[in-house]
Amino acid sequence: MDIREVSVRCCIAGGGPAGMMLGLLLARAGIAVQVLEKHADFLRDFRGDTIHPSTLEVMHELGVLEEFLKRPHQEVRTIGGQIGDVFLQLADFAHLPTHCRFVAFMPQWDFLNFIEEQAKRYPGFRLEMEAEATGLIEEGGRIRGVLAETPQGSLTVRADLVVGADGRHSIVRERSGLESVDLGAPMDVLWMRLSRRPTDPEQTFGRIDAGRILVMLDRGDYWQCAFVIPKGGFDQIRAGGLTNFRAEIARLAPYLGDRVGELADWSDIRLLTVAVDRLRVWHRPGLLCIGDAAHAMSPIGGVGINLAIQDAVAAANILAPRLLKGGVTEDDLQRVQRRREFPTRATQRLQVFLQNRVIGQVLQSTGKLSPPLPIRLLGRWPWLRRIPARLIGLGFRPEHVRLPATV
Ligand SMILES: Cc1cc2nc3c(=O)[nH]c(=O)nc-3n(C[C@H](O)[C@H](O)[C@H](O)COP(=O)(O)OP(=O)(O)OC[C@H]3O[C@@H](n4cnc5c(N)ncnc54)[C@H](O)[C@@H]3O)c2cc1C
């Protein structure tokens, strides 16, 4: 077994949306960067397939939007929902001040492969797959690098800056001792696929009824379905049997009744636990956490990938000039947190409000549901649908690529 050691300006643990985008932006600015990803490829657990208008705008600013949109994807321009028996339009992206006025649905591995292809155009970019960060190198009160395990043996990466972008179960965050605040989530999500027929409704769709929430994302020839359950409730659902579970899905979306049999056993249904938390301080000397490693997001609004990428853009804008000149101070890292903390807090506040006041109550309800007044107003006045469209599509404080390409 080898023991390898490399030195770079920046080492990023985690090749998800946050880590890969930061790697691309830093390499594009002429910085030597090493990304460590523990999996062998990007075909990982489902982590959301949504590419929001703000991310598409970043692609435009990087000059790769046209190429990106050649990859197979679906474009969702409005979002609707059915509450009880009433169907309503809830969000309309047509008025966003962006080049793309839609959410692109693309498997996350295709998105990450695309970012990797772009990043590899720059000589400073290095990605090592099957490299699991296991520890941090700390000297004189400063983080100086990352220890990783690979199939070839141990790898030590020494770096001026270490970035933890290794998701909500972040090892970097745990090893750094940074303290996190758990905001709680009353729900988990069961995730499954059912085939889609040309006669099915066209749009992305949420179905809410007594005690039940089903979200269906149009993925071309199949529906990606998210069935929201009370936190820890999966065992009870399993105990009720697969036949009852299939009937529940068919009750919420009757046109799926002829194909719920595709759920042949429980292995066709994945449990995704939901967590919402954030670090009090996102950094230590020589170390910064971004994306879910700094703030795990609820799936509400499907904005976690978006926020992770916005963190990467802000971090690159602030830190790349410093890394090029030699060093990053804690003040620089604090500037990144200050820049991104407001959008994170504001988004999580909204998610927690919706989790507790809407989703939690729906999951406990037993009678027929009707839409509350604010939702009815969205249905009645189309211009109001611009508000959720903006929150979902752009979020708070959208970031823009400020760094010129060096190559
Ligand atoms: C049920 C559910 C549904 C969701 N749906 C959506 C959605 O539709 N749209 C949306 O925008 N967001 C969604 N989210 C949130 C979204 O998945 C995250 O917010 C987003 O993926 C965060 O990106 P990230 O790069 O910070 O972390 P991640 O995507 O978690 O990426 C972290 C990467 O680090 C790697 N890694 C982990 N540990 C190590 C290690 N020790 N060493 C090296 N590599 C490591 C992982 O393999 C992974 O590739 C959903 C979340 C949940 C729970």
Coordinates of C-alpha atoms and ligand atoms in Angstrom, one line a residue, residues 13-19 36-39 42 44 46-50 52 108 112 131-134 165-171 189 191 217 272-275 290-293 295 297-299 301-306 308, ligand 1:
A13 CA -13.4 17.3 0.6
G14 CA -16.6 16.2 -1.2
G15 CA -17.4 16.2 -4.9
G16 CA -21.1 17.1 -4.7
P17 CA -22.6 20.3 -6.2
A18 CA -20.7 22.6 -3.8
G19 CA -17.3 20.9 -4.0
L36 CA -11.5 14.3 -2.9
E37 CA -14.7 12.3 -3.5
K38 CA -15.3 9.2 -1.6
H39 CA -17.5 7.4 -4.2
F42 CA -21.3 10.4 -9.3
R44 CA -24.7 8.2 -5.7
F46 CA -30.5 10.5 -4.8
R47 CA -29.7 14.0 -3.7
G48 CA -32.1 16.1 -5.9
D49 CA -32.1 16.6 -9.6
T50 CA -33.1 20.2 -9.9
H52 CA -32.5 26.2 -10.7
Q108 CA -27.3 14.9 -10.6
L112 CA -21.6 16.7 -11.9
A131 CA -10.7 9.1 -1.8
E132 CA -12.5 9.4 1.5
A133 CA -11.4 12.2 3.8
T134 CA -10.9 10.7 7.2
A165 CA -18.1 20.2 1.1
D166 CA -18.8 16.7 2.1
G167 CA -22.5 17.0 2.8
R168 CA -24.7 16.8 5.8
H169 CA -22.8 13.9 7.4
S170 CA -19.6 15.9 6.9
I171 CA -16.5 14.3 8.4
V189 CA -39.3 11.1 2.5
W191 CA -38.5 8.0 -2.8
L217 CA -41.4 15.2 -10.7
L272 CA -34.4 9.6 2.8
T273 CA -34.1 11.1 6.2
V274 CA -34.6 14.9 6.4
A275 CA -32.3 17.1 8.5
I290 CA -19.9 25.2 2.6
G291 CA -23.1 23.6 1.2
D292 CA -24.8 21.0 3.3
A293 CA -21.7 20.6 5.4
H295 CA -26.1 23.9 6.5
M297 CA -31.3 21.9 3.9
S298 CA -34.8 20.5 4.0
P299 CA -36.1 19.2 0.6
G301 CA -38.6 24.0 -2.4
G302 CA -35.8 21.8 -3.7
V303 CA -33.2 24.5 -3.1
G304 CA -30.3 22.7 -1.4
I305 CA -28.3 22.2 -4.5
N306 CA -28.9 25.8 -5.5
A308 CA -24.6 24.8 -2.2
Ligands
LIG1 C1 -34.9 13.8 0.5 C2 -34.2 14.9 -0.1 C3 -34.5 15.5 -1.3 C4 -33.8 16.6 -1.8 N1 -34.2 17.1 -3.0 C5 -33.6 18.2 -3.5 C6 -34.0 18.7 -4.7 O1 -34.9 18.2 -5.4 N2 -33.3 19.8 -5.2 C7 -32.3 20.4 -4.4 O2 -31.7 21.4 -4.8 N3 -31.9 19.9 -3.2 C8 -32.5 18.8 -2.7 N4 -32.1 18.3 -1.6 C9 -31.0 18.9 -0.8 C10 -29.7 18.6 -1.6 O3 -29.6 17.2 -1.8 C11 -28.5 19.1 -0.9 O4 -28.8 20.3 -0.3 C12 -27.3 19.3 -1.8 O5 -27.0 18.0 -2.4 C13 -26.0 19.8 -1.1 O6 -24.9 19.7 -1.9 P1 -23.5 19.5 -1.3 O7 -22.5 19.6 -2.4 O8 -23.3 20.5 -0.2 O9 -23.5 18.1 -0.6 P2 -23.8 16.7 -1.2 O10 -24.6 16.7 -2.4 O11 -24.2 15.8 0.0 O12 -22.3 16.2 -1.7 C14 -21.3 15.8 -0.7 C15 -20.3 15.0 -1.5 O13 -19.3 14.6 -0.6 C16 -19.0 13.3 -0.7 N5 -18.4 12.9 0.6 C17 -19.1 12.7 1.8 N6 -18.2 12.4 2.7 C18 -17.0 12.4 2.2 C19 -15.7 12.2 2.7 N7 -15.5 11.9 4.0 N8 -14.6 12.3 1.8 C20 -14.8 12.6 0.5 N9 -16.1 12.8 0.0 C21 -17.1 12.7 0.8 C22 -20.3 12.6 -1.0 O14 -20.1 11.3 -1.6 C23 -20.9 13.7 -1.9 O15 -20.5 13.4 -3.3 C24 -32.8 17.2 -1.0 C25 -32.4 16.6 0.2 C26 -33.1 15.5 0.7 C27 -32.7 14.9 2.0

